[in-house]
GROMACS .gro file of C-alpha atoms in nm:
model
  404
    1MET     CA    1   1.567   0.319   0.163
    2ALA     CA    2   1.269   0.347   0.384
    3SER     CA    3   1.307   0.329   0.754
    4PHE     CA    4   1.067   0.075   0.911
    5LEU     CA    5   0.932   0.055   1.265
    6TYR     CA    6   0.929  -0.327   1.266
    7SER     CA    7   1.179  -0.558   1.074
    8LYS     CA    8   1.103  -0.791   0.785
    9GLU     CA    9   1.123  -1.101   1.004
   10GLU     CA   10   0.859  -0.948   1.266
   11MET     CA   11   0.636  -0.894   0.974
   12LYS     CA   12   0.678  -1.245   0.847
   13GLY     CA   13   0.329  -1.438   0.802
   14LYS     CA   14   0.123  -1.126   0.839
   15CYS     CA   15  -0.183  -1.173   0.626
   16ILE     CA   16  -0.283  -0.912   0.394
   17LEU     CA   17  -0.624  -0.964   0.198
   18TYR     CA   18  -0.638  -0.788  -0.136
   19VAL     CA   19  -0.971  -0.721  -0.284
   20GLN     CA   20  -0.984  -0.715  -0.685
   21HIS     CA   21  -1.293  -0.594  -0.852
   22ALA     CA   22  -1.187  -0.649  -1.196
   23GLY     CA   23  -1.292  -0.963  -1.398
   24ALA     CA   24  -1.054  -0.940  -1.683
   25MET     CA   25  -0.704  -0.866  -1.752
   26GLY     CA   26  -0.635  -0.515  -1.758
   27GLY     CA   27  -0.411  -0.246  -1.595
   28SER     CA   28  -0.572  -0.325  -1.247
   29VAL     CA   29  -0.520  -0.669  -1.257
   30VAL     CA   30  -0.167  -0.637  -1.380
   31SER     CA   31  -0.074  -0.380  -1.146
   32LEU     CA   32  -0.199  -0.568  -0.845
   33ARG     CA   33   0.015  -0.901  -0.966
   34GLU     CA   34   0.339  -0.686  -0.945
   35LEU     CA   35   0.247  -0.557  -0.601
   36VAL     CA   36   0.137  -0.877  -0.477
   37LEU     CA   37   0.446  -1.056  -0.618
   38ASP     CA   38   0.672  -0.841  -0.402
   39ALA     CA   39   0.456  -0.903  -0.087
   40VAL     CA   40   0.502  -1.252  -0.123
   41GLN     CA   41   0.882  -1.226  -0.158
   42GLN     CA   42   0.877  -1.004   0.163
   43GLN     CA   43   0.706  -1.321   0.324
   44TYR     CA   44   0.368  -1.187   0.386
   45ARG     CA   45   0.057  -1.404   0.338
   46CYS     CA   46  -0.102  -1.267   0.057
   47VAL     CA   47  -0.476  -1.353  -0.006
   48VAL     CA   48  -0.669  -1.220  -0.309
   49ALA     CA   49  -1.056  -1.219  -0.312
   50CYS     CA   50  -1.168  -1.182  -0.661
   51PRO     CA   51  -1.453  -1.229  -0.898
   52ASN     CA   52  -1.367  -1.530  -1.128
   53GLN     CA   53  -1.142  -1.816  -1.182
   54GLU     CA   54  -0.932  -1.653  -1.438
   55ILE     CA   55  -0.824  -1.372  -1.221
   56ALA     CA   56  -0.791  -1.622  -0.931
   57ASP     CA   57  -0.515  -1.820  -1.132
   58VAL     CA   58  -0.311  -1.496  -1.199
   59TYR     CA   59  -0.252  -1.442  -0.839
   60ARG     CA   60  -0.214  -1.817  -0.747
   61ALA     CA   61   0.044  -1.851  -0.997
   62ILE     CA   62   0.278  -1.597  -0.808
   63GLY     CA   63   0.234  -1.756  -0.476
   64ALA     CA   64  -0.082  -1.598  -0.348
   65GLU     CA   65  -0.395  -1.786  -0.201
   66ALA     CA   66  -0.709  -1.658  -0.378
   67PHE     CA   67  -1.090  -1.700  -0.322
   68VAL     CA   68  -1.347  -1.645  -0.582
   69THR     CA   69  -1.642  -1.422  -0.453
   70PRO     CA   70  -1.897  -1.169  -0.595
   71ILE     CA   71  -1.747  -0.814  -0.566
   72MET     CA   72  -1.957  -0.520  -0.646
   73GLY     CA   73  -1.826  -0.158  -0.735
   74PHE     CA   74  -1.953   0.168  -0.660
   75ASN     CA   75  -1.871   0.315  -1.004
   76HIS     CA   76  -1.826   0.713  -1.017
   77ASN     CA   77  -1.523   0.749  -1.248
   78THR     CA   78  -1.470   0.864  -1.601
   79ALA     CA   79  -1.483   0.493  -1.727
   80LEU     CA   80  -1.824   0.430  -1.560
   81PHE     CA   81  -2.064   0.619  -1.328
   82TYR     CA   82  -2.457   0.601  -1.269
   83LYS     CA   83  -2.650   0.842  -1.476
   84ALA     CA   84  -2.990   0.997  -1.406
   85THR     CA   85  -3.172   0.736  -1.615
   86VAL     CA   86  -3.425   0.485  -1.523
   87LEU     CA   87  -3.181   0.205  -1.634
   88ASP     CA   88  -2.901   0.332  -1.449
   89ILE     CA   89  -3.114   0.406  -1.124
   90LEU     CA   90  -3.218   0.029  -1.144
   91ARG     CA   91  -2.864  -0.079  -1.198
   92PHE     CA   92  -2.760   0.143  -0.900
   93ILE     CA   93  -3.015  -0.033  -0.662
   94LYS     CA   94  -2.908  -0.392  -0.799
   95MET     CA   95  -2.552  -0.281  -0.721
   96LEU     CA   96  -2.631  -0.200  -0.352
   97LEU     CA   97  -2.865  -0.507  -0.304
   98MET     CA   98  -2.582  -0.729  -0.475
   99THR     CA   99  -2.312  -0.552  -0.225
  100ARG     CA  100  -2.503  -0.687   0.072
  101ILE     CA  101  -2.464  -1.019  -0.077
  102SER     CA  102  -2.117  -0.998  -0.125
  103PHE     CA  103  -2.038  -0.850   0.234
  104TRP     CA  104  -2.208  -1.179   0.347
  105LYS     CA  105  -1.978  -1.404   0.140
  106MET     CA  106  -1.664  -1.187   0.222
  107ARG     CA  107  -1.734  -1.227   0.587
  108LYS     CA  108  -1.673  -1.592   0.556
  109ILE     CA  109  -1.337  -1.510   0.384
  110VAL     CA  110  -1.260  -1.298   0.678
  111LYS     CA  111  -1.312  -1.548   0.943
  112ALA     CA  112  -1.116  -1.815   0.720
  113VAL     CA  113  -0.805  -1.592   0.684
  114ARG     CA  114  -0.823  -1.355   0.970
  115PRO     CA  115  -0.654  -1.080   0.776
  116ASP     CA  116  -0.394  -0.828   0.950
  117ILE     CA  117  -0.469  -0.580   0.690
  118VAL     CA  118  -0.686  -0.518   0.402
  119HIS     CA  119  -0.587  -0.363   0.047
  120LEU     CA  120  -0.876  -0.240  -0.161
  121ASN     CA  121  -0.758  -0.223  -0.525
  122SER     CA  122  -0.994   0.022  -0.651
  123SER     CA  123  -1.168   0.359  -0.564
  124VAL     CA  124  -1.485   0.165  -0.675
  125LEU     CA  125  -1.458  -0.059  -0.354
  126ILE     CA  126  -1.519   0.231  -0.121
  127LEU     CA  127  -1.830   0.048   0.043
  128TYR     CA  128  -1.594  -0.231   0.158
  129ALA     CA  129  -1.412   0.018   0.364
  130LEU     CA  130  -1.692   0.030   0.584
  131PHE     CA  131  -1.746  -0.322   0.590
  132PHE     CA  132  -1.370  -0.411   0.708
  133ARG     CA  133  -1.362  -0.123   0.959
  134ARG     CA  134  -1.640  -0.325   1.134
  135PHE     CA  135  -1.380  -0.582   1.208
  136SER     CA  136  -1.127  -0.341   1.295
  137ILE     CA  137  -0.902  -0.423   1.042
  138PRO     CA  138  -0.694  -0.147   0.893
  139VAL     CA  139  -0.782  -0.081   0.524
  140ILE     CA  140  -0.546   0.058   0.253
  141TYR     CA  141  -0.763   0.221  -0.038
  142HIS     CA  142  -0.582   0.235  -0.336
  143VAL     CA  143  -0.726   0.477  -0.593
  144ARG     CA  144  -0.656   0.398  -0.950
  145GLU     CA  145  -0.955   0.584  -1.113
  146ASN     CA  146  -1.035   0.938  -1.209
  147VAL     CA  147  -1.308   1.006  -0.949
  148VAL     CA  148  -1.592   1.238  -1.140
  149GLN     CA  149  -1.769   1.535  -1.009
  150GLY     CA  150  -2.115   1.396  -1.129
  151TYR     CA  151  -2.440   1.603  -1.142
  152PHE     CA  152  -2.413   1.755  -0.788
  153GLY     CA  153  -2.106   1.621  -0.650
  154TRP     CA  154  -2.277   1.433  -0.354
  155ARG     CA  155  -2.131   1.081  -0.456
  156LYS     CA  156  -1.776   1.246  -0.483
  157SER     CA  157  -1.828   1.394  -0.148
  158PHE     CA  158  -1.954   1.062  -0.008
  159ILE     CA  159  -1.644   0.872  -0.147
  160ARG     CA  160  -1.403   1.164  -0.015
  161LYS     CA  161  -1.559   1.158   0.345
  162ALA     CA  162  -1.592   0.772   0.353
  163ALA     CA  163  -1.215   0.738   0.240
  164ASN     CA  164  -1.108   0.986   0.515
  165LYS     CA  165  -1.315   0.808   0.779
  166TRP     CA  166  -1.282   0.448   0.703
  167ALA     CA  167  -0.928   0.420   0.531
  168ALA     CA  168  -0.621   0.393   0.746
  169ALA     CA  169  -0.417   0.507   0.442
  170ILE     CA  170  -0.502   0.606   0.088
  171ILE     CA  171  -0.284   0.552  -0.227
  172TYR     CA  172  -0.313   0.738  -0.554
  173ILE     CA  173  -0.157   0.624  -0.860
  174SER     CA  174  -0.070   0.979  -0.975
  175GLU     CA  175  -0.099   1.347  -0.866
  176TYR     CA  176  -0.393   1.390  -1.070
  177GLU     CA  177  -0.609   1.145  -0.903
  178PHE     CA  178  -0.529   1.296  -0.580
  179GLU     CA  179  -0.591   1.621  -0.719
  180LEU     CA  180  -0.947   1.527  -0.816
  181LEU     CA  181  -1.051   1.325  -0.508
  182GLY     CA  182  -0.857   1.554  -0.229
  183THR     CA  183  -0.859   1.332   0.065
  184ASP     CA  184  -0.685   1.434   0.379
  185LEU     CA  185  -0.325   1.514   0.341
  186GLY     CA  186  -0.208   1.319   0.633
  187LYS     CA  187  -0.365   0.986   0.523
  188SER     CA  188  -0.284   1.038   0.127
  189THR     CA  189   0.040   0.957  -0.064
  190VAL     CA  190   0.104   0.910  -0.451
  191ILE     CA  191   0.279   0.592  -0.547
  192TYR     CA  192   0.301   0.522  -0.937
  193ASN     CA  193   0.238   0.188  -1.089
  194TYR     CA  194   0.526  -0.003  -1.170
  195VAL     CA  195   0.655  -0.316  -1.353
  196HIS     CA  196   0.964  -0.524  -1.231
  197GLU     CA  197   1.215  -0.399  -1.485
  198HIS     CA  198   1.421  -0.698  -1.544
  199ALA     CA  199   1.144  -0.943  -1.567
  200PHE     CA  200   0.947  -0.711  -1.787
  201GLN     CA  201   1.250  -0.691  -2.008
  202GLN     CA  202   1.296  -1.055  -2.039
  203ASP     CA  203   0.944  -1.097  -2.128
  204ALA     CA  204   1.013  -0.908  -2.431
  205GLU     CA  205   1.356  -1.066  -2.497
  206ALA     CA  206   1.193  -1.420  -2.476
  207ASP     CA  207   0.954  -1.329  -2.765
  208ASN     CA  208   1.095  -1.478  -3.115
  209ARG     CA  209   1.085  -1.158  -3.310
  210PRO     CA  210   1.029  -1.194  -3.655
  211VAL     CA  211   1.282  -1.067  -3.893
  212ALA     CA  212   1.264  -0.711  -3.950
  213ASP     CA  213   1.049  -0.599  -4.207
  214GLN     CA  214   0.937  -0.299  -4.391
  215GLN     CA  215   0.616  -0.234  -4.187
  216PHE     CA  216   0.613   0.047  -3.908
  217LYS     CA  217   0.413  -0.140  -3.630
  218ILE     CA  218   0.234   0.086  -3.367
  219VAL     CA  219   0.079  -0.098  -3.090
  220ILE     CA  220  -0.224   0.020  -2.883
  221LEU     CA  221  -0.343  -0.147  -2.555
  222GLY     CA  222  -0.713  -0.150  -2.465
  223GLY     CA  223  -0.895  -0.247  -2.784
  224LEU     CA  224  -1.101  -0.015  -3.005
  225PHE     CA  225  -1.331   0.134  -2.752
  226ASN     CA  226  -1.439   0.487  -2.779
  227LEU     CA  227  -1.256   0.593  -2.481
  228LYS     CA  228  -0.937   0.464  -2.642
  229GLY     CA  229  -0.986   0.631  -2.964
  230GLY     CA  230  -1.085   0.328  -3.174
  231LYS     CA  231  -1.269   0.495  -3.456
  232THR     CA  232  -0.999   0.778  -3.477
  233ILE     CA  233  -0.727   0.541  -3.478
  234LEU     CA  234  -0.879   0.330  -3.754
  235GLU     CA  235  -0.968   0.631  -3.965
  236SER     CA  236  -0.612   0.768  -3.952
  237LEU     CA  237  -0.473   0.448  -4.116
  238MET     CA  238  -0.643   0.567  -4.420
  239ARG     CA  239  -0.425   0.892  -4.411
  240ALA     CA  240  -0.103   0.761  -4.252
  241PRO     CA  241   0.184   0.590  -4.496
  242SER     CA  242   0.081   0.249  -4.629
  243GLU     CA  243   0.344   0.088  -4.437
  244VAL     CA  244   0.191   0.165  -4.097
  245GLU     CA  245   0.033  -0.151  -3.932
  246LEU     CA  246  -0.167  -0.162  -3.612
  247LEU     CA  247  -0.135  -0.411  -3.329
  248VAL     CA  248  -0.427  -0.415  -3.105
  249LEU     CA  249  -0.408  -0.544  -2.737
  250GLY     CA  250  -0.685  -0.572  -2.517
  251GLY     CA  251  -0.971  -0.638  -2.778
  252VAL     CA  252  -1.054  -0.892  -3.029
  253ASP     CA  253  -1.165  -0.850  -3.376
  254PRO     CA  254  -1.538  -0.728  -3.367
  255ARG     CA  255  -1.609  -0.883  -3.700
  256GLU     CA  256  -1.560  -1.233  -3.556
  257LYS     CA  257  -1.650  -1.156  -3.182
  258GLY     CA  258  -1.862  -0.861  -3.172
  259ALA     CA  259  -2.026  -0.904  -2.805
  260GLU     CA  260  -1.742  -0.727  -2.624
  261LEU     CA  261  -1.733  -0.415  -2.823
  262SER     CA  262  -2.110  -0.395  -2.857
  263ALA     CA  263  -2.180  -0.417  -2.470
  264LEU     CA  264  -2.008  -0.106  -2.402
  265GLU     CA  265  -2.058   0.101  -2.724
  266SER     CA  266  -2.356   0.219  -2.913
  267LYS     CA  267  -2.501   0.016  -3.224
  268THR     CA  268  -2.410   0.320  -3.438
  269TYR     CA  269  -2.005   0.318  -3.295
  270PHE     CA  270  -1.999  -0.060  -3.336
  271ALA     CA  271  -2.122  -0.045  -3.699
  272GLU     CA  272  -1.879   0.231  -3.769
  273ILE     CA  273  -1.599   0.030  -3.635
  274VAL     CA  274  -1.701  -0.277  -3.841
  275ALA     CA  275  -1.736  -0.097  -4.145
  276LEU     CA  276  -1.372   0.070  -4.124
  277LEU     CA  277  -1.227  -0.286  -4.055
  278ASN     CA  278  -1.399  -0.399  -4.375
  279ARG     CA  279  -1.230  -0.138  -4.583
  280PRO     CA  280  -0.909  -0.325  -4.704
  281GLU     CA  281  -0.688  -0.017  -4.672
  282VAL     CA  282  -0.760  -0.039  -4.299
  283GLY     CA  283  -0.858  -0.417  -4.195
  284ASP     CA  284  -0.576  -0.569  -4.369
  285ARG     CA  285  -0.324  -0.347  -4.170
  286VAL     CA  286  -0.483  -0.432  -3.810
  287LYS     CA  287  -0.375  -0.741  -3.594
  288PHE     CA  288  -0.558  -0.833  -3.311
  289TYR     CA  289  -0.414  -1.018  -3.023
  290GLY     CA  290  -0.698  -0.982  -2.750
  291ARG     CA  291  -0.646  -0.966  -2.350
  292VAL     CA  292  -0.266  -1.054  -2.309
  293SER     CA  293  -0.092  -1.099  -1.967
  294ASN     CA  294   0.237  -1.030  -2.106
  295PRO     CA  295   0.222  -0.682  -2.307
  296ALA     CA  296   0.607  -0.667  -2.332
  297LYS     CA  297   0.669  -0.896  -2.593
  298TYR     CA  298   0.420  -0.720  -2.799
  299ILE     CA  299   0.523  -0.354  -2.736
  300SER     CA  300   0.895  -0.520  -2.815
  301ARG     CA  301   0.743  -0.612  -3.146
  302ALA     CA  302   0.637  -0.265  -3.228
  303ASN     CA  303   0.831   0.039  -3.373
  304ALA     CA  304   0.621   0.289  -3.139
  305LEU     CA  305   0.332   0.267  -2.889
  306LEU     CA  306   0.023   0.477  -2.907
  307PHE     CA  307  -0.160   0.579  -2.584
  308TRP     CA  308  -0.491   0.718  -2.624
  309ALA     CA  309  -0.741   0.816  -2.349
  310ALA     CA  310  -1.032   1.030  -2.444
  311ALA     CA  311  -1.113   1.063  -2.056
  312PRO     CA  312  -0.806   1.126  -1.844
  313HIS     CA  313  -0.625   0.812  -1.770
  314PHE     CA  314  -0.295   0.698  -1.599
  315PRO     CA  315  -0.049   0.618  -1.883
  316ARG     CA  316   0.105   0.316  -1.756
  317PRO     CA  317   0.166   0.186  -2.101
  318VAL     CA  318   0.377   0.487  -2.175
  319PHE     CA  319   0.641   0.391  -1.910
  320GLU     CA  320   0.635   0.016  -2.001
  321ALA     CA  321   0.725   0.152  -2.360
  322TRP     CA  322   0.994   0.392  -2.230
  323LEU     CA  323   1.153   0.073  -2.038
  324LEU     CA  324   1.158  -0.125  -2.393
  325GLU     CA  325   1.299   0.174  -2.540
  326LYS     CA  326   1.010   0.262  -2.772
  327PRO     CA  327   0.878   0.607  -2.888
  328VAL     CA  328   0.531   0.710  -2.794
  329LEU     CA  329   0.233   0.879  -2.954
  330TYR     CA  330   0.033   1.041  -2.695
  331TYR     CA  331  -0.329   1.155  -2.664
  332ASN     CA  332  -0.461   1.209  -2.301
  333PRO     CA  333  -0.544   1.580  -2.306
  334LEU     CA  334  -0.716   1.613  -1.974
  335PHE     CA  335  -0.451   1.422  -1.751
  336LYS     CA  336  -0.201   1.616  -1.577
  337ASN     CA  337   0.133   1.469  -1.508
  338PRO     CA  338   0.459   1.616  -1.411
  339ILE     CA  339   0.683   1.384  -1.617
  340ILE     CA  340   0.500   1.341  -1.923
  341ASN     CA  341   0.551   1.647  -2.179
  342GLU     CA  342   0.585   1.748  -2.544
  343ARG     CA  343   0.972   1.677  -2.504
  344ASN     CA  344   0.929   1.319  -2.444
  345VAL     CA  345   0.623   1.196  -2.616
  346SER     CA  346   0.483   1.286  -2.956
  347VAL     CA  347   0.144   1.473  -2.857
  348VAL     CA  348  -0.134   1.459  -3.075
  349GLN     CA  349  -0.293   1.785  -3.045
  350GLU     CA  350  -0.660   1.699  -3.165
  351ASN     CA  351  -0.895   1.396  -3.159
  352THR     CA  352  -0.905   1.385  -3.525
  353PRO     CA  353  -0.770   1.128  -3.775
  354ASP     CA  354  -0.560   1.386  -3.963
  355ALA     CA  355  -0.388   1.506  -3.630
  356LEU     CA  356  -0.285   1.154  -3.533
  357ALA     CA  357  -0.186   1.065  -3.913
  358LYS     CA  358   0.042   1.365  -3.915
  359CYS     CA  359   0.203   1.267  -3.591
  360ILE     CA  360   0.228   0.914  -3.711
  361GLN     CA  361   0.412   1.026  -4.053
  362ALA     CA  362   0.653   1.274  -3.857
  363LEU     CA  363   0.765   1.002  -3.586
  364PRO     CA  364   1.023   0.788  -3.790
  365GLY     CA  365   1.342   1.001  -3.766
  366SER     CA  366   1.211   1.268  -3.547
  367SER     CA  367   1.366   1.382  -3.186
  368PHE     CA  368   1.131   1.118  -3.031
  369THR     CA  369   1.321   0.855  -3.174
  370SER     CA  370   1.664   0.988  -3.116
  371ALA     CA  371   1.912   0.786  -2.884
  372GLU     CA  372   1.938   1.089  -2.653
  373THR     CA  373   1.537   1.081  -2.601
  374ILE     CA  374   1.519   0.715  -2.576
  375ALA     CA  375   1.803   0.721  -2.301
  376ALA     CA  376   1.634   0.984  -2.122
  377ASN     CA  377   1.305   0.810  -2.125
  378TYR     CA  378   1.450   0.494  -2.003
  379ALA     CA  379   1.611   0.665  -1.735
  380VAL     CA  380   1.303   0.833  -1.608
  381ALA     CA  381   1.073   0.495  -1.634
  382LYS     CA  382   1.342   0.314  -1.432
  383ALA     CA  383   1.371   0.584  -1.153
  384ASN     CA  384   0.988   0.619  -1.116
  385PHE     CA  385   0.811   0.321  -1.250
  386THR     CA  386   0.990   0.010  -1.131
  387GLU     CA  387   1.004  -0.221  -0.840
  388GLN     CA  388   1.158   0.012  -0.580
  389ASN     CA  389   0.799   0.174  -0.550
  390PHE     CA  390   0.691  -0.127  -0.339
  391LEU     CA  391   0.911  -0.002  -0.057
  392LYS     CA  392   0.677   0.280  -0.018
  393ILE     CA  393   0.376   0.079   0.007
  394ASP     CA  394   0.567  -0.186   0.219
  395ALA     CA  395   0.615   0.113   0.465
  396ILE     CA  396   0.233   0.179   0.489
  397TYR     CA  397   0.167  -0.178   0.561
  398ARG     CA  398   0.431  -0.187   0.837
  399GLN     CA  399   0.297   0.174   0.957
  400HIS     CA  400  -0.035  -0.003   1.010
  401LEU     CA  401   0.079  -0.340   1.119
  402SER     CA  402   0.204  -0.470   1.452
  403PRO     CA  403   0.425  -0.761   1.550
  404GLU     CA  404   0.301  -1.059   1.751
   0.00000   0.00000   0.00000
């Protein structure tokens, strides 16, 4: 149990302003939702600034206040960074101009709620650390992405120096993100993302699961984007046993609504995905569920979870699957983690359909589905990725807050 300088009663009513950049349901939104839920229960006044009504409603539903306002990201990570092209240079300039407009609107929110502390929910919000420091408000900088080197390392160096100078505390979601950015040790701490164990399990149990059939269901999160291994996964279905079925969360069927996939991927990649889905031996075995707020019930329907990250990424769905006692197929070769290893997940050794199909075929009846491994993985997830992690975040809040 953490030792706090001030009591819960002394912290009651203190205002925390969370800045959420993401405009669609995903890991960032879900992780912050879990955190805000605990902060509300600790009787903090929680206010979330976010880019649209859909996301605002997520946080209002758990007792937080929410303001819809434009929020711009200084993207320099494995998911997105500005390249040396005319188009990206123009995008970068537009981002800087829009950030100034965002600051002007954020100033109104600051004056309205008078926050005691600000929690920036992403590394892309580094420019906001400077903005809030001008108000002498302590800033918690939450790094959820892998900050990249770039061409010369200038932008990465800027983010590191800015975080060291402007943030009161820096939280990383794993050791790997900390290793990449390398901010001051005295300000930095690793706190894993988490879920509320019993609520998460209840979400799964509340689902009226269908009677067991002969299909072997594999669930993936994040759609069929290239970074999520979409093409490789679909191609593997042609090599995997015929009873294998794919449940796709976080993306819609591009044959019906193609804008989401085509906006981020090349025309060639989009055409390849559609062509694969049009093949009966592939398309007939894929079910799309779009963006969901409760992945537990879908993971519970599956026989296994597949986590795929072509670029290093924190594997939150792995621990969710472990809490629901599901085995995991895993491809995340560039990510370093002291917990995940070849004994507790089935590691796909290559980014090829054959390698994945081989792992899929070998999974039923393997050690990864044994009662011993399932129980051990559940214990690891419970110890490292459940709500007790909020105590560590709350300790940081209290360190930078003072009673009236």
